[in-house]
Amino acid sequence: MNNPPVLYIVIPCYNEEEALPITSKRVAALTDDMIAKRIIAPGSRILMVDDGSKDRTWEVIAGLCRSDARFEGVKLAHNAGHMNALWAGMTMAEPKCDCMISIDADLQDDINAMYGFLEAYQNGADVVTGVRSSRATDTFFKRTTAQGFYRLMNRLGVEMVYNAADYRLLSSRALKALLSFGEVNMFLRGMVPMLGFKTATVEYARGERVAGESKYPLKKMVGFAIEGITSLSNKPIRYVTLAGVLCALLGVAMGVYVLISLFKGTSVAGWASTMMSIWLLGGMQLVALGLIGEYIGKIYMETKRRPKFILEEYLHDDER
Ligand code: UDP
Ligand code: MG
């Protein structure tokens, strides 16, 4: 077997003082086991990112780092949000690791799936996504809203793995490629499939939080969904344009009707001109708005400074 890879497990933590003692113990035991089985290299680390927590999360992380060489800690100056905390962790891990796994601090995602992740990695996958086989432990509300969201995203043309969380493995080259995306508004679940590397999925059953409560209240969930749509899809703008065209077409039909009424003398004075202007102007305004929106959408995508290509391999001979 070739050398085992150096694995970094990145864990974003926001007010997780209750979960961390349990989480750290379990994840450390898992890494020890994987090192013993020569699945990962002894230099593998668990990197915890404190996302500007208000409780004692950082004290817990700092304590772990001081007493245990397997842990690394990053503290963000303010609450930057789940995605940004993850990004911070990935940025720190990238130069040091062969592959990286991100997992939530509450261990709702089964850590034993990591064996499957690493097996897929050894078999050549650059991206391994954890997929929840059931959402039995989620509330009915969370389940239906989440499923509706995935459906909507797919309809808007965003490629997303159904029921995938932010529990995934990235090889160092996939990680490097992902980190080269220049956008500030990001939605990792939609961005990772854009990388295009060889991808595998591993199924697992999602459990309950080990401790504490969800850091995603409804407000954040809605924000997360809007972020997902607006950061990846320009389609909503196109719908405005379409509505405008429809409106204008209806306006023409309305115009014909109005003219007929006018000539038949069945309309009161002033009605015809008012009706015509309402429909035609309304339609034209919507089309114009949609058109401006199209350009703004283009500008938006430009400002993301995404890489134009992602290199998978480059075969060449420097001697020649
Ligand atoms: N999280 C974070 N910053 C935030 C909110 C959440 O780093 O502003 C972390 C949190 O500590 C956890 C992960 O993101 O590790 C997922 O949050 P949670 O488990 O509360 O979400 P849920 O499973 O309820 O969707
Ligand atoms: Mg959770």
Short mmCIF file of C-alpha atoms and ligand atoms in Angstrom, two decimals:
data_model
loop_
_atom_site.label_atom_id
_atom_site.label_comp_id
_atom_site.label_asym_id
_atom_site.label_seq_id
_atom_site.Cartn_x
_atom_site.Cartn_y
_atom_site.Cartn_z
CA MET A 1 0.00 0.00 0.00
CA ASN A 2 1.17 3.53 -0.68
CA ASN A 3 1.81 5.95 2.14
CA PRO A 4 -1.27 6.85 4.16
CA PRO A 5 -2.42 10.44 3.61
CA VAL A 6 -2.24 13.25 6.13
CA LEU A 7 -5.85 13.96 7.01
CA TYR A 8 -7.17 17.19 8.49
CA ILE A 9 -10.60 17.03 10.06
CA VAL A 10 -12.05 20.53 10.08
CA ILE A 11 -14.80 21.29 12.60
CA PRO A 12 -16.56 24.67 12.67
CA CYS A 13 -17.82 25.48 16.17
CA TYR A 14 -20.24 28.15 17.23
CA ASN A 15 -21.26 28.12 20.89
CA GLU A 16 -20.48 24.43 21.15
CA GLU A 17 -19.00 24.26 24.66
CA GLU A 18 -21.39 21.45 25.57
CA ALA A 19 -20.74 19.34 22.49
CA LEU A 20 -16.98 19.81 22.20
CA PRO A 21 -15.78 17.63 25.08
CA ILE A 22 -17.73 14.68 23.67
CA THR A 23 -16.96 15.48 20.04
CA SER A 24 -13.25 15.91 20.62
CA LYS A 25 -13.00 12.61 22.46
CA ARG A 26 -14.84 10.64 19.79
CA VAL A 27 -13.04 12.21 16.85
CA ALA A 28 -9.65 11.78 18.54
CA ALA A 29 -10.40 8.11 19.19
CA LEU A 30 -11.39 7.70 15.56
CA THR A 31 -8.19 9.30 14.25
CA ASP A 32 -6.13 7.13 16.56
CA ASP A 33 -7.84 4.06 15.21
CA MET A 34 -7.31 5.16 11.61
CA ILE A 35 -3.65 5.90 12.29
CA ALA A 36 -3.24 2.47 13.92
CA LYS A 37 -4.82 0.85 10.87
CA ARG A 38 -2.51 2.86 8.62
CA ILE A 39 -5.49 4.46 6.88
CA ILE A 40 -4.14 7.93 7.63
CA ALA A 41 -0.70 9.25 8.49
CA PRO A 42 0.39 9.91 12.10
CA GLY A 43 0.67 13.62 11.30
CA SER A 44 -3.09 13.87 10.80
CA ARG A 45 -4.84 16.58 12.82
CA ILE A 46 -8.20 17.74 14.07
CA LEU A 47 -8.63 21.43 13.35
CA MET A 48 -11.32 23.25 15.30
CA VAL A 49 -12.51 26.66 14.19
CA ASP A 50 -14.16 28.84 16.78
CA ASP A 51 -16.60 30.99 14.85
CA GLY A 52 -16.63 33.90 17.28
CA SER A 53 -18.51 31.98 19.97
CA LYS A 54 -19.97 33.81 22.92
CA ASP A 55 -19.57 30.91 25.35
CA ARG A 56 -16.47 29.03 26.50
CA THR A 57 -15.90 27.24 23.18
CA TRP A 58 -12.50 28.82 22.65
CA GLU A 59 -11.31 27.95 26.15
CA VAL A 60 -12.23 24.34 25.46
CA ILE A 61 -10.43 24.34 22.11
CA ALA A 62 -7.36 26.09 23.50
CA GLY A 63 -7.23 23.60 26.37
CA LEU A 64 -7.34 20.70 23.91
CA CYS A 65 -4.58 22.20 21.77
CA ARG A 66 -2.32 22.75 24.77
CA SER A 67 -2.68 19.26 26.14
CA ASP A 68 -2.97 17.19 22.99
CA ALA A 69 -0.81 17.36 19.88
CA ARG A 70 -3.57 15.95 17.70
CA PHE A 71 -5.57 19.17 17.93
CA GLU A 72 -5.20 22.53 16.22
CA GLY A 73 -7.36 25.56 16.89
CA VAL A 74 -8.34 28.66 14.95
CA LYS A 75 -10.30 31.50 16.49
CA LEU A 76 -12.24 33.90 14.32
CA ALA A 77 -12.58 37.43 15.65
CA HIS A 78 -16.34 37.53 15.13
CA ASN A 79 -19.18 35.25 14.13
CA ALA A 80 -18.56 34.89 10.41
CA GLY A 81 -21.10 32.11 9.81
CA HIS A 82 -20.85 28.39 9.21
CA MET A 83 -19.58 28.63 5.61
CA ASN A 84 -16.94 31.22 6.40
CA ALA A 85 -15.76 29.31 9.45
CA LEU A 86 -15.40 26.23 7.28
CA TRP A 87 -13.56 28.25 4.66
CA ALA A 88 -11.16 29.54 7.32
CA GLY A 89 -10.46 26.00 8.48
CA MET A 90 -9.94 24.76 4.94
CA THR A 91 -7.57 27.64 4.22
CA MET A 92 -5.44 26.75 7.22
CA ALA A 93 -5.50 23.04 6.46
CA GLU A 94 -4.77 23.21 2.74
CA PRO A 95 -0.97 23.67 2.83
CA LYS A 96 -0.53 20.87 5.36
CA CYS A 97 -2.85 18.08 4.32
CA ASP A 98 -3.28 15.45 1.64
CA CYS A 99 -7.00 15.39 2.22
CA MET A 100 -9.51 17.16 4.42
CA ILE A 101 -12.83 16.17 5.92
CA SER A 102 -15.29 18.75 7.19
CA ILE A 103 -17.84 17.77 9.80
CA ASP A 104 -20.20 19.64 12.14
CA ALA A 105 -19.30 19.92 15.79
CA ASP A 106 -22.51 18.24 16.92
CA LEU A 107 -21.61 14.87 15.32
CA GLN A 108 -25.07 14.49 13.79
CA ASP A 109 -23.15 13.06 10.90
CA ASP A 110 -21.83 9.59 11.66
CA ILE A 111 -18.07 9.79 12.13
CA ASN A 112 -17.64 6.15 11.15
CA ALA A 113 -18.55 7.10 7.60
CA MET A 114 -15.03 8.54 7.42
CA TYR A 115 -13.68 5.04 6.85
CA GLY A 116 -15.79 4.96 3.72
CA PHE A 117 -14.61 8.44 2.76
CA LEU A 118 -10.97 7.41 2.95
CA GLU A 119 -11.59 4.20 1.08
CA ALA A 120 -13.17 6.17 -1.75
CA TYR A 121 -10.24 8.59 -1.61
CA GLN A 122 -7.77 5.71 -1.89
CA ASN A 123 -9.76 4.50 -4.88
CA GLY A 124 -9.11 7.78 -6.62
CA ALA A 125 -12.00 10.05 -5.66
CA ASP A 126 -11.10 13.71 -5.12
CA VAL A 127 -14.44 14.60 -3.64
CA VAL A 128 -16.41 12.34 -1.33
CA THR A 129 -19.80 13.57 -0.19
CA GLY A 130 -21.66 12.22 2.79
CA VAL A 131 -25.30 11.61 1.99
CA ARG A 132 -27.95 11.17 4.66
CA SER A 133 -29.79 7.94 4.04
CA SER A 134 -32.65 9.06 6.25
CA ARG A 135 -33.71 12.19 8.01
CA ALA A 136 -35.67 10.38 10.68
CA THR A 137 -34.08 12.37 13.50
CA ASP A 138 -34.81 15.73 11.91
CA THR A 139 -38.13 17.38 12.67
CA PHE A 140 -40.90 17.08 10.09
CA PHE A 141 -40.55 20.79 9.42
CA LYS A 142 -36.81 20.67 8.80
CA ARG A 143 -37.19 17.61 6.59
CA THR A 144 -39.87 19.02 4.31
CA THR A 145 -38.35 22.48 4.01
CA ALA A 146 -34.94 20.99 3.27
CA GLN A 147 -36.34 18.69 0.60
CA GLY A 148 -38.34 21.50 -0.99
CA PHE A 149 -35.15 23.53 -1.07
CA TYR A 150 -33.15 20.85 -2.89
CA ARG A 151 -35.93 20.53 -5.43
CA LEU A 152 -36.06 24.27 -6.00
CA MET A 153 -32.29 24.47 -6.40
CA ASN A 154 -32.31 21.73 -8.98
CA ARG A 155 -35.04 23.51 -10.89
CA LEU A 156 -32.98 26.67 -10.86
CA GLY A 157 -30.20 24.79 -12.54
CA VAL A 158 -27.90 24.34 -9.56
CA GLU A 159 -26.27 20.96 -9.42
CA MET A 160 -26.51 19.69 -5.86
CA VAL A 161 -26.25 16.30 -4.26
CA TYR A 162 -29.60 15.47 -2.75
CA ASN A 163 -29.55 15.32 1.03
CA ALA A 164 -25.87 16.09 1.25
CA ALA A 165 -24.64 18.10 4.21
CA ASP A 166 -21.33 19.82 4.65
CA TYR A 167 -19.81 16.49 5.56
CA ARG A 168 -17.33 15.75 2.84
CA LEU A 169 -13.79 14.81 2.00
CA LEU A 170 -11.73 16.87 -0.41
CA SER A 171 -8.34 15.86 -1.73
CA SER A 172 -5.70 18.54 -1.56
CA ARG A 173 -6.04 19.37 -5.24
CA ALA A 174 -9.84 19.65 -4.97
CA LEU A 175 -9.37 21.79 -1.89
CA LYS A 176 -6.90 24.03 -3.71
CA ALA A 177 -9.34 24.38 -6.60
CA LEU A 178 -12.23 25.21 -4.29
CA LEU A 179 -10.17 27.79 -2.43
CA SER A 180 -9.37 29.50 -5.73
CA PHE A 181 -13.01 30.52 -6.05
CA GLY A 182 -12.96 34.24 -5.35
CA GLU A 183 -16.51 34.76 -4.18
CA VAL A 184 -17.50 36.22 -0.87
CA ASN A 185 -21.09 34.98 -1.05
CA MET A 186 -20.62 31.28 -1.08
CA PHE A 187 -22.65 28.21 -0.86
CA LEU A 188 -20.28 25.30 -0.62
CA ARG A 189 -22.82 22.59 -1.36
CA GLY A 190 -23.43 24.12 -4.76
CA MET A 191 -19.81 25.00 -5.43
CA VAL A 192 -18.22 21.63 -4.77
CA PRO A 193 -20.05 19.88 -7.66
CA MET A 194 -18.72 22.65 -9.94
CA LEU A 195 -15.18 21.43 -9.34
CA GLY A 196 -15.85 18.49 -11.58
CA PHE A 197 -13.35 16.11 -10.04
CA LYS A 198 -14.06 12.46 -9.60
CA THR A 199 -16.75 12.26 -6.97
CA ALA A 200 -18.02 9.51 -4.72
CA THR A 201 -20.80 9.43 -2.15
CA VAL A 202 -21.02 7.57 1.12
CA GLU A 203 -24.35 7.00 2.82
CA TYR A 204 -24.86 7.23 6.55
CA ALA A 205 -27.72 7.66 8.97
CA ARG A 206 -27.97 11.08 10.51
CA GLY A 207 -28.30 11.10 14.28
CA GLU A 208 -29.17 13.55 17.00
CA ARG A 209 -26.89 16.29 18.26
CA VAL A 210 -24.54 14.95 20.94
CA ALA A 211 -25.26 18.05 23.05
CA GLY A 212 -26.48 21.61 22.85
CA GLU A 213 -29.03 22.87 20.37
CA SER A 214 -29.19 23.76 16.70
CA LYS A 215 -27.31 26.90 15.73
CA TYR A 216 -29.53 27.22 12.70
CA PRO A 217 -32.77 28.87 13.75
CA LEU A 218 -35.42 29.43 11.06
CA LYS A 219 -34.06 32.91 10.33
CA LYS A 220 -30.61 31.54 9.49
CA MET A 221 -32.13 28.70 7.46
CA VAL A 222 -34.07 31.11 5.28
CA GLY A 223 -30.95 33.24 4.90
CA PHE A 224 -28.97 30.14 3.95
CA ALA A 225 -31.54 29.19 1.29
CA ILE A 226 -31.61 32.69 -0.21
CA GLU A 227 -27.81 32.71 -0.21
CA GLY A 228 -27.84 29.39 -2.05
CA ILE A 229 -30.16 30.63 -4.73
CA THR A 230 -28.74 34.09 -5.29
CA SER A 231 -25.11 33.06 -5.17
CA LEU A 232 -25.43 30.31 -7.73
CA SER A 233 -28.30 31.08 -10.04
CA ASN A 234 -29.26 33.97 -12.29
CA LYS A 235 -32.54 32.37 -13.17
CA PRO A 236 -34.78 34.50 -10.94
CA ILE A 237 -33.75 37.50 -13.05
CA ARG A 238 -34.70 35.65 -16.20
CA TYR A 239 -38.15 35.01 -14.76
CA VAL A 240 -38.64 38.77 -14.42
CA THR A 241 -37.77 39.21 -18.10
CA LEU A 242 -40.14 36.41 -19.03
CA ALA A 243 -42.93 37.94 -16.97
CA GLY A 244 -42.30 41.22 -18.79
CA VAL A 245 -42.52 39.62 -22.21
CA LEU A 246 -45.73 37.86 -21.19
CA CYS A 247 -47.16 41.10 -19.89
CA ALA A 248 -46.27 42.91 -23.11
CA LEU A 249 -47.89 40.16 -25.20
CA LEU A 250 -51.02 40.39 -23.09
CA GLY A 251 -50.84 44.14 -23.65
CA VAL A 252 -50.94 43.65 -27.40
CA ALA A 253 -53.98 41.37 -27.07
CA MET A 254 -55.54 43.90 -24.74
CA GLY A 255 -54.78 46.60 -27.32
CA VAL A 256 -56.67 44.73 -30.00
CA TYR A 257 -59.63 44.30 -27.68
CA VAL A 258 -59.53 47.97 -26.70
CA LEU A 259 -59.40 49.11 -30.32
CA ILE A 260 -62.33 46.90 -31.23
CA SER A 261 -64.37 48.31 -28.35
CA LEU A 262 -63.35 51.80 -29.38
CA PHE A 263 -64.52 51.37 -32.97
CA LYS A 264 -67.72 49.65 -31.91
CA GLY A 265 -68.33 52.63 -29.69
CA THR A 266 -68.90 50.53 -26.59
CA SER A 267 -66.17 52.20 -24.52
CA VAL A 268 -66.31 55.41 -22.52
CA ALA A 269 -64.00 58.26 -23.49
CA GLY A 270 -60.44 57.95 -22.19
CA TRP A 271 -60.76 54.26 -21.29
CA ALA A 272 -58.98 52.97 -24.36
CA SER A 273 -55.89 55.14 -24.00
CA THR A 274 -55.64 54.44 -20.26
CA MET A 275 -55.89 50.69 -20.74
CA MET A 276 -53.35 50.61 -23.53
CA SER A 277 -50.79 52.60 -21.58
CA ILE A 278 -51.16 50.48 -18.46
CA TRP A 279 -50.55 47.18 -20.22
CA LEU A 280 -47.93 48.22 -22.70
CA LEU A 281 -45.96 50.38 -20.30
CA GLY A 282 -46.17 47.76 -17.57
CA GLY A 283 -44.84 45.10 -19.89
CA MET A 284 -42.12 47.32 -21.25
CA GLN A 285 -41.00 48.28 -17.78
CA LEU A 286 -40.75 44.69 -16.68
CA VAL A 287 -38.77 43.76 -19.79
CA ALA A 288 -36.45 46.69 -19.18
CA LEU A 289 -36.00 45.70 -15.54
CA GLY A 290 -35.27 42.14 -16.52
CA LEU A 291 -32.75 43.32 -19.09
CA ILE A 292 -30.96 45.48 -16.56
CA GLY A 293 -31.11 42.51 -14.21
CA GLU A 294 -29.42 40.32 -16.81
CA TYR A 295 -26.51 42.72 -16.95
CA ILE A 296 -26.33 43.01 -13.19
CA GLY A 297 -26.34 39.23 -13.04
CA LYS A 298 -23.39 39.18 -15.42
CA ILE A 299 -21.56 41.76 -13.34
CA TYR A 300 -22.32 39.72 -10.26
CA MET A 301 -20.84 36.58 -11.75
CA GLU A 302 -17.81 38.57 -12.95
CA THR A 303 -17.15 39.92 -9.49
CA LYS A 304 -16.97 36.38 -8.14
CA ARG A 305 -13.65 35.97 -9.97
CA ARG A 306 -14.14 32.26 -10.30
CA PRO A 307 -11.39 30.31 -11.99
CA LYS A 308 -12.03 29.78 -15.69
CA PHE A 309 -10.79 26.22 -15.53
CA ILE A 310 -9.71 23.73 -12.94
CA LEU A 311 -6.70 21.64 -13.76
CA GLU A 312 -6.96 17.95 -13.13
CA GLU A 313 -3.75 16.74 -14.72
CA TYR A 314 -0.92 18.11 -16.85
CA LEU A 315 1.23 15.54 -18.56
CA HIS A 316 4.45 16.97 -19.88
CA ASP A 317 8.13 16.37 -20.18
CA ASP A 318 10.39 19.14 -18.93
CA GLU A 319 13.53 17.63 -20.47
CA ARG A 320 12.49 18.37 -24.04
N1 UDP B 1 -21.90 26.94 13.03
C1 UDP B 1 -20.91 27.91 12.86
N2 UDP B 1 -21.27 29.22 12.79
C2 UDP B 1 -22.59 29.63 12.86
C3 UDP B 1 -23.59 28.62 12.99
C4 UDP B 1 -23.20 27.29 13.07
O1 UDP B 1 -19.72 27.59 12.80
O2 UDP B 1 -22.85 30.83 12.80
C5 UDP B 1 -21.50 25.52 13.12
C6 UDP B 1 -22.03 24.77 14.33
O3 UDP B 1 -21.20 24.92 15.44
C7 UDP B 1 -22.04 23.34 13.80
C8 UDP B 1 -22.36 23.51 12.33
O4 UDP B 1 -22.06 24.87 12.01
O5 UDP B 1 -20.78 22.73 13.92
C9 UDP B 1 -23.79 23.17 11.99
O6 UDP B 1 -24.69 23.80 12.86
P1 UDP B 1 -25.91 23.04 13.52
O7 UDP B 1 -25.54 21.65 13.87
O8 UDP B 1 -26.44 23.90 14.62
O9 UDP B 1 -26.94 23.05 12.31
P2 UDP B 1 -28.12 21.98 12.03
O10 UDP B 1 -27.50 20.62 12.13
O11 UDP B 1 -29.13 22.23 13.08
O12 UDP B 1 -28.58 22.31 10.66
MG MG B 2 -26.40 19.87 13.51
#
